[in-house]
Coordinates of C-alpha atoms in Angstrom, one line a residue:
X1 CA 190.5 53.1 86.3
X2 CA 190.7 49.3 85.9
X3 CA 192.5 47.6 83.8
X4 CA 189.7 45.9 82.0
X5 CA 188.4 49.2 81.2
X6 CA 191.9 50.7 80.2
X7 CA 191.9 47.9 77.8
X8 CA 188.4 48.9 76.7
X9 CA 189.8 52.0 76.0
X10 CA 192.3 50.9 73.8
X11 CA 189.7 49.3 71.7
X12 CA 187.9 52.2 71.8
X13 CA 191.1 54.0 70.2
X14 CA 191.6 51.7 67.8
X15 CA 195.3 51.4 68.9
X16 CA 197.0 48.2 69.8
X17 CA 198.3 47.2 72.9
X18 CA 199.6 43.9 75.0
X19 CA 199.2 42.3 78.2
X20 CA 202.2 40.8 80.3
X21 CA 200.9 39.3 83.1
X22 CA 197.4 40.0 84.0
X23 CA 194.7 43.1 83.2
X24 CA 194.5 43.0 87.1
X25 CA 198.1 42.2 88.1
X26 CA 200.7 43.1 85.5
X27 CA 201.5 45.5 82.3
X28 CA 199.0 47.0 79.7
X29 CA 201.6 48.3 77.0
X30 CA 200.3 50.7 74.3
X31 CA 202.3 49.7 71.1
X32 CA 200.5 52.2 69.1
X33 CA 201.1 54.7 72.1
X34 CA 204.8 55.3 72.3
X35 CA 205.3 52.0 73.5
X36 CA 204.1 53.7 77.0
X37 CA 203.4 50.9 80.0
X38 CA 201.0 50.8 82.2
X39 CA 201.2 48.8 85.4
X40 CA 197.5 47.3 87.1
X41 CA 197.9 46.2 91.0
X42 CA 195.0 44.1 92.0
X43 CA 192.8 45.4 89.2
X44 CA 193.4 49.2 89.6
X45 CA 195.9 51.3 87.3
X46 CA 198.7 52.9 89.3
X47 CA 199.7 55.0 87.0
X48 CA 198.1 58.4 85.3
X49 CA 196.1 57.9 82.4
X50 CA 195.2 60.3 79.6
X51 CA 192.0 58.7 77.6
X52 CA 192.2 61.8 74.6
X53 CA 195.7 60.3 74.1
X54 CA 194.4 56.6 73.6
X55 CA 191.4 57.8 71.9
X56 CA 192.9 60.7 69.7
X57 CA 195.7 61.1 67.8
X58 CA 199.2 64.1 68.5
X59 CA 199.9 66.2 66.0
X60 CA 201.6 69.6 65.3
X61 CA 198.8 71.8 67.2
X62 CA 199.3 70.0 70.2
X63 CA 201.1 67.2 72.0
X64 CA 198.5 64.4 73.8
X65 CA 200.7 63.3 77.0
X66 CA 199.6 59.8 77.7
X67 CA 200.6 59.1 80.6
X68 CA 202.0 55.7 82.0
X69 CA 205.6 55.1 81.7
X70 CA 207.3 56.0 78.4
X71 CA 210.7 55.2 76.7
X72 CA 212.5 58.9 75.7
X73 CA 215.7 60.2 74.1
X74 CA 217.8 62.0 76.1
X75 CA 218.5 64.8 76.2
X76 CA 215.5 66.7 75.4
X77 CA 217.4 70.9 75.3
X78 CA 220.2 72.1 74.4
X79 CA 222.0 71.9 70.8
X80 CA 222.2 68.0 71.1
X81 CA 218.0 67.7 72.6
X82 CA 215.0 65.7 70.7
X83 CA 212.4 68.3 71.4
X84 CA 214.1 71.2 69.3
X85 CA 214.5 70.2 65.8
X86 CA 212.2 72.6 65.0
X87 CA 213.4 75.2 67.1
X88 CA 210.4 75.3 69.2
X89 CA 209.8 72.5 71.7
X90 CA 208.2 69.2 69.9
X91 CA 207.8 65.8 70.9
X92 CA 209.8 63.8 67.6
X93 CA 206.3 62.5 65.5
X94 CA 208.5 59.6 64.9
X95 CA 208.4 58.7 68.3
X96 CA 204.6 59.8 69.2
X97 CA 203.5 58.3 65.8
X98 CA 205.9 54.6 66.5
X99 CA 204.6 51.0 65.9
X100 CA 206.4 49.2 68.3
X101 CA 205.9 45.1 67.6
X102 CA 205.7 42.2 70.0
X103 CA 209.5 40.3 69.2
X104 CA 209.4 38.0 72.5
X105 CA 206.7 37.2 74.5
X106 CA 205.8 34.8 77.6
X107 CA 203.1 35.0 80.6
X108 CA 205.3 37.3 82.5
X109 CA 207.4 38.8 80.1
X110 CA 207.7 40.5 76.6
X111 CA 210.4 42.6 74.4
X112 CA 208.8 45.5 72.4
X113 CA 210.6 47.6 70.0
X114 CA 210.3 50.2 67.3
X115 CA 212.4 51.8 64.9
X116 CA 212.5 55.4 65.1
X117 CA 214.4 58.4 63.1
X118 CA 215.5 60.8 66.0
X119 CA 216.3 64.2 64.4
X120 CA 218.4 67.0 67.2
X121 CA 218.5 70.3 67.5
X122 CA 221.7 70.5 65.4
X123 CA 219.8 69.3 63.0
X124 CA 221.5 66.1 62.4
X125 CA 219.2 62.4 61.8
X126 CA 219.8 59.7 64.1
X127 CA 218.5 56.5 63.2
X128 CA 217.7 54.1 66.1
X129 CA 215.8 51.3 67.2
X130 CA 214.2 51.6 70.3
X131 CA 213.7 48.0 73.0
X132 CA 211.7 47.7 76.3
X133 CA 212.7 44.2 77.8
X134 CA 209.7 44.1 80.3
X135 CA 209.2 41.2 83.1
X136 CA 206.7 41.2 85.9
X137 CA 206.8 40.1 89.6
X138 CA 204.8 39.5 92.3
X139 CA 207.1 39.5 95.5
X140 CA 204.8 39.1 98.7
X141 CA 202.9 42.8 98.6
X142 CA 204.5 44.2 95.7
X143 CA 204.6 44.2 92.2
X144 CA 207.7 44.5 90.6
X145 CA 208.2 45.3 87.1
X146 CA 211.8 45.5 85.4
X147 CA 212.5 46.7 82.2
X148 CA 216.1 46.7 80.6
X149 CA 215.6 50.4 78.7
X150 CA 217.3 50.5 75.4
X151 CA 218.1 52.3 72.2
X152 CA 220.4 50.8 69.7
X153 CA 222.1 53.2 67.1
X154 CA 221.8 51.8 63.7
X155 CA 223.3 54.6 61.1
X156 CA 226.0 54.2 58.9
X157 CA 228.6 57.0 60.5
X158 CA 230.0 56.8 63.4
X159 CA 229.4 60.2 66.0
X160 CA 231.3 61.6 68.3
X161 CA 230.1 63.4 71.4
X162 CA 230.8 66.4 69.8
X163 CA 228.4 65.9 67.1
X164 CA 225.6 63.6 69.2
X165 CA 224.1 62.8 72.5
X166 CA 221.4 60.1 73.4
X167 CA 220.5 57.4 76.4
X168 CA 217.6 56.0 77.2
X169 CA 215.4 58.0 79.5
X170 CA 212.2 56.2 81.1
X171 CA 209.2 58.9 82.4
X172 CA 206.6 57.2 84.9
X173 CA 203.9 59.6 85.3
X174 CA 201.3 59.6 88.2
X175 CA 198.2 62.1 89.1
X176 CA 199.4 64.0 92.3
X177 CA 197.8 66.0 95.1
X178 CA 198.0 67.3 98.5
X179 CA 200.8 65.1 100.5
X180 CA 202.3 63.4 97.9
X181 CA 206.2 63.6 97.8
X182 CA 209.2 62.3 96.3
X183 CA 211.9 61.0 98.7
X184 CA 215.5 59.7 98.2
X185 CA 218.7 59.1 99.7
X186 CA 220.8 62.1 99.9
X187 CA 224.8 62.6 101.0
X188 CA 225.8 65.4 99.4
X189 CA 224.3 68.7 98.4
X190 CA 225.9 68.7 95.1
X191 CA 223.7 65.3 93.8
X192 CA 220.8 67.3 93.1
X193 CA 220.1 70.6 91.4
X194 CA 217.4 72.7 89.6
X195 CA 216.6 71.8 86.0
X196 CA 213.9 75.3 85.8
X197 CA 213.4 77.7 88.4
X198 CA 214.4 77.0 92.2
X199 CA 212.2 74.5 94.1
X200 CA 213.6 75.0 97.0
X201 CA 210.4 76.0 98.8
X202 CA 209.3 72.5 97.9
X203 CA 212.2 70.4 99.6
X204 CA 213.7 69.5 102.3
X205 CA 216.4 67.3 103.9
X206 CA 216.0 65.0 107.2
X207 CA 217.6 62.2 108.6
X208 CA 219.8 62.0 105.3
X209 CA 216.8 61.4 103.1
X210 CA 215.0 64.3 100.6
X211 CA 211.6 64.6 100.8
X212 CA 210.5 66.7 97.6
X213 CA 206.8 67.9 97.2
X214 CA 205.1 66.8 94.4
X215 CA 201.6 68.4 94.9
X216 CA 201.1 70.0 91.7
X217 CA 201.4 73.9 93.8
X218 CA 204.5 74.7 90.9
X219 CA 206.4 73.1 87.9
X220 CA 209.3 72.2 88.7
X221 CA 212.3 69.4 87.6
X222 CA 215.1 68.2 89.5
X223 CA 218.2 66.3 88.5
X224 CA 219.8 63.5 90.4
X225 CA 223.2 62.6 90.5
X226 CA 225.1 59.0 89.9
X227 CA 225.6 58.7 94.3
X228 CA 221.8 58.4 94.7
X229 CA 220.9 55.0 94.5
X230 CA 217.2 54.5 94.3
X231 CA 214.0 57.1 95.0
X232 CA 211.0 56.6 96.2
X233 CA 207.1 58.2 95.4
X234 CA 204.2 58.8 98.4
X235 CA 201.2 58.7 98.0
X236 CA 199.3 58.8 101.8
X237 CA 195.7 59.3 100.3
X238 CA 195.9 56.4 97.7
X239 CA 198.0 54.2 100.7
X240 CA 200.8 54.3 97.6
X241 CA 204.6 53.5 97.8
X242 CA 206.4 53.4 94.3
X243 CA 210.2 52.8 94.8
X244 CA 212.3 53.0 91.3
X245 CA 215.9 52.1 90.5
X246 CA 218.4 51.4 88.4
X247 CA 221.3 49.4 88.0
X248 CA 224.7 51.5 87.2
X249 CA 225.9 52.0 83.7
X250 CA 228.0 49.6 81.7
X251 CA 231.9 51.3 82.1
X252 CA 231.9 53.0 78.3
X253 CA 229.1 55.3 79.0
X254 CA 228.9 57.8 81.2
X255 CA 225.5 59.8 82.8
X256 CA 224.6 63.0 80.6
X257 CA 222.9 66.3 81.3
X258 CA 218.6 66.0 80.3
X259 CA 218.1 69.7 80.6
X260 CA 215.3 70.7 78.7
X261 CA 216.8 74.2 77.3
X262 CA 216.7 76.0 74.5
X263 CA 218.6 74.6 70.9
X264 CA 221.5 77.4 71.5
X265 CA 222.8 76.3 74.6
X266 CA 225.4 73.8 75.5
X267 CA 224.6 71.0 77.7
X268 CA 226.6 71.0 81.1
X269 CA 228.9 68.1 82.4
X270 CA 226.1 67.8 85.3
X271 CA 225.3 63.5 84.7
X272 CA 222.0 62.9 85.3
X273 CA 220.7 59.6 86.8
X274 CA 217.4 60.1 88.3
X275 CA 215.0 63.0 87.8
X276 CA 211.8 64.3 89.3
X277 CA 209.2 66.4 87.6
X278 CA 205.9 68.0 88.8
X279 CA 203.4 69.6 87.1
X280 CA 200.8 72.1 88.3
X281 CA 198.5 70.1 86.3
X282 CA 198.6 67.3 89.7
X283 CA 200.7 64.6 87.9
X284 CA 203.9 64.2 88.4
X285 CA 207.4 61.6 86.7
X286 CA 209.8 59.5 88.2
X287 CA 212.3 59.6 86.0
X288 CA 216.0 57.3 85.1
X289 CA 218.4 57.6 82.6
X290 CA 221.2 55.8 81.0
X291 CA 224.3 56.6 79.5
X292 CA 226.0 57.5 76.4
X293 CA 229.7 55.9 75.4
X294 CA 232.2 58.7 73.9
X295 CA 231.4 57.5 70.4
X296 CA 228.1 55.9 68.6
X297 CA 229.0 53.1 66.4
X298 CA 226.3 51.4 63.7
X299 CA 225.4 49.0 66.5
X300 CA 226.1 50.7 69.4
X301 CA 223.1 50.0 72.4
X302 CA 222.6 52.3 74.9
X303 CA 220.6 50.3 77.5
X304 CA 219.8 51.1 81.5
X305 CA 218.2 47.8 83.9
X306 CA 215.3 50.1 85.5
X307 CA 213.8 48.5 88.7
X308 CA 209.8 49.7 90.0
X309 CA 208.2 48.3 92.8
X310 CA 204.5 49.1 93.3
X311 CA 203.2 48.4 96.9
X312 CA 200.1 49.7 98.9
X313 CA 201.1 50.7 102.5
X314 CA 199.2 48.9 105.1

C-alpha cells in the first residue's frame, strides 16, 4: 500500500488523520484510530494495515486491530490489566473509540493527545491523558521516527502500587512470513521469558545475539528485560530492517510485568522493557514499555523516548 492510497482510505472511513512529514516519506497518524502511526518509506507503508479498521468501526462483538503502531496501557492481565474490566478480555472503548487532537505541529513533527478513562480489572477508573511527541528523520538510508510515549495521570487521589499499575506501552505491528525474525542482544538467560506457552522451538541464541522466528507458524509473546538495549525486525523477502529502542526510565519508575493473564492473578516482579509478539495470523509487534513510579499523583507523567529506524537492506 502507498501512502497516498492509505490516506485515501482514511477518507474513505470518514476518520481523521495527519501527516508529519511526507505521504511518501514520513508518518500518517490516525486520530480517529487510537492515535495508531503509520510510517511511509519512499511511498510504501512499512507497517501492517487493516482497511475494515479504517473503514469500520470496534465494538463489543469484536475488536478491529488496526494495525500500525499504537499507544497502550500497561499492563493488559492480571488484577491491575486494561483488557479485563469486564472479566473477559476487551480492548478499553475509551481507548478504541479516542479523539486524539493536533496540540503542536511543524513539517517534521507533531504532539497528539487524547484523554481517556482507563478502567482495571480491580475495577477501579483511572483517568489519563494520553501524548505521542512524534518527529521524523531522514538519516542517509533510514527513516527515523522518535516518539516520546506518554500518559499523564490526571485524577484527584493519589494510588499506590498496591491499588494501580500503568506505563506507556507502544505496539508496532507488521505482516510476517517465512524468514522473518526478531533479533536482539542477549547476555543473560534470565532477560527473556515466555509470556504464553514456550517458544522455544522458535529461538535461538548465536554469537550473543537472539534470533526469534516471527513467521506466523504459532502465537507466541516474549518479554524482554531492562539489560537488553535495542532489538531488531528482518524481513529478507521485503529487503526490511526495523531496529527499535528506547531510552532508560526516568529513576522514580521502575519496568513492570505486561502479562496478559487472567483478572485473578497477580502480576510478577518480572520488569518488562521490550516485548515481541507473533501471530499465526502472519503479523507480528515490536513492542517497548515505560515505567510506573511507586505512587500516581494528579499530574504524574509516565513517558518512555522510543527510537525506530526503518531501512531497506541493500
Amino acid at each position: 500500500m502507498t501512502g497516498n492510497e492509505l490516506l485515501e482510505l482514511f477518507e474513505k472511513g470518514a476518520k481523521r488523520c495527519r501527516v508529519i512529514g511526507s505521504a511518501d516519506n514520513g508518518v500518517i497518524a490516525g486520530l480517529d484510530l487510537e492515535g495508531r502511526l503509520f510510517t511511509v518509506m519512499n511511498g510504501k507503508v512499512m507497517n501492517r494495515v487493516n482497511p475494515a479498521a479504517i473503514l469500520g468501526i470496534t465494538d463489543r462483538t469484536a475488536y478491529l486491530n488496526p494495525g500500525g503502531d499504537g499507544l497502550w496501557p500497561a499492563p493488559e492481565g492480571t488484577c491491575f490489566g486494561y483488557e479485563y474490566s469486564t472479566g473477559k478480555w476487551r480492548v478499553p472503548p475509551s481507548l478504541t473509540g479516542a479523539k486524539f487532537r493536533v496540540v503542536e505541529e511543524a513539517r517534521n513533527h507533531a504532539v497528539i493527545e487524547a484523554e481517556l478513562d482507563l478502567i482495571n480489572a480491580s475495577g477501579l477508573g483511572i483517568p489519563t491523558v494520553f501524548q505521542r511527541n512524534i518527529s521524523v528523520e531522514t538519516v542517509e538510508t533510514a527513516l527515523v521516527v522518535k516518539v516520546i510515549e506518554s500518559i499523564e495521570y490526571i485524577g484527584a487521589k493519589t494510588l499506590s502500587r498496591n491499588e494501580c499499575l500503568l506505563a506507556p506501552w507502544t505496539l508496532c505491528q507488521f505482516d510476517s512470513e517465512a524468514g522473518c525474525e526478531l533479533v536482539f542482544p542477549l547476555k543473560h538467560d534470565s532477560a527473556v521469558w515466555d509470556l504464553y506457552d514456550s517458544s522455544s522451538e522458535k529461538r535461538y541464541v548465536k554469537d550473543g545475539l537472539c534470533h526469534a522466528k516471527t513467521d506466523g507458524g504459532m502465537k507466541y509473546q516474549i518479554g524482554i528485560g531492562k539489560s537488553v538495549e535495542w532489538m531488531e525486525f528482518r524481513n529478507p523477502a521485503k529487503n526490511l530492517i526495523v531496529k527499535r529502542s528506547a531510552a532508560t526510565l526516568p529513576p522514580e519508575q521502575e519496568y513492570i510485568d505486561i502479562i496478559d493473564a487472567p483478572p485473578d492473578k497477580m502480576p510478577s516482579d518480572k520488569g518488562t522493557r521490550f516485548s515481541v509478539y507473533s501471530d499465526p495470523a502472519f503479523f507480528m509487534e515490536i513492542e517497548a514499555v515505560g515505567g510506573c513510579p511507586q505512587n500516581l499523583q494528579q499530574g504524574t507523567v509516565m513517558s518512555v523516548e522510543v527510537t525506530t529506524e526503518y531501512e531497506r537492506a541493500g
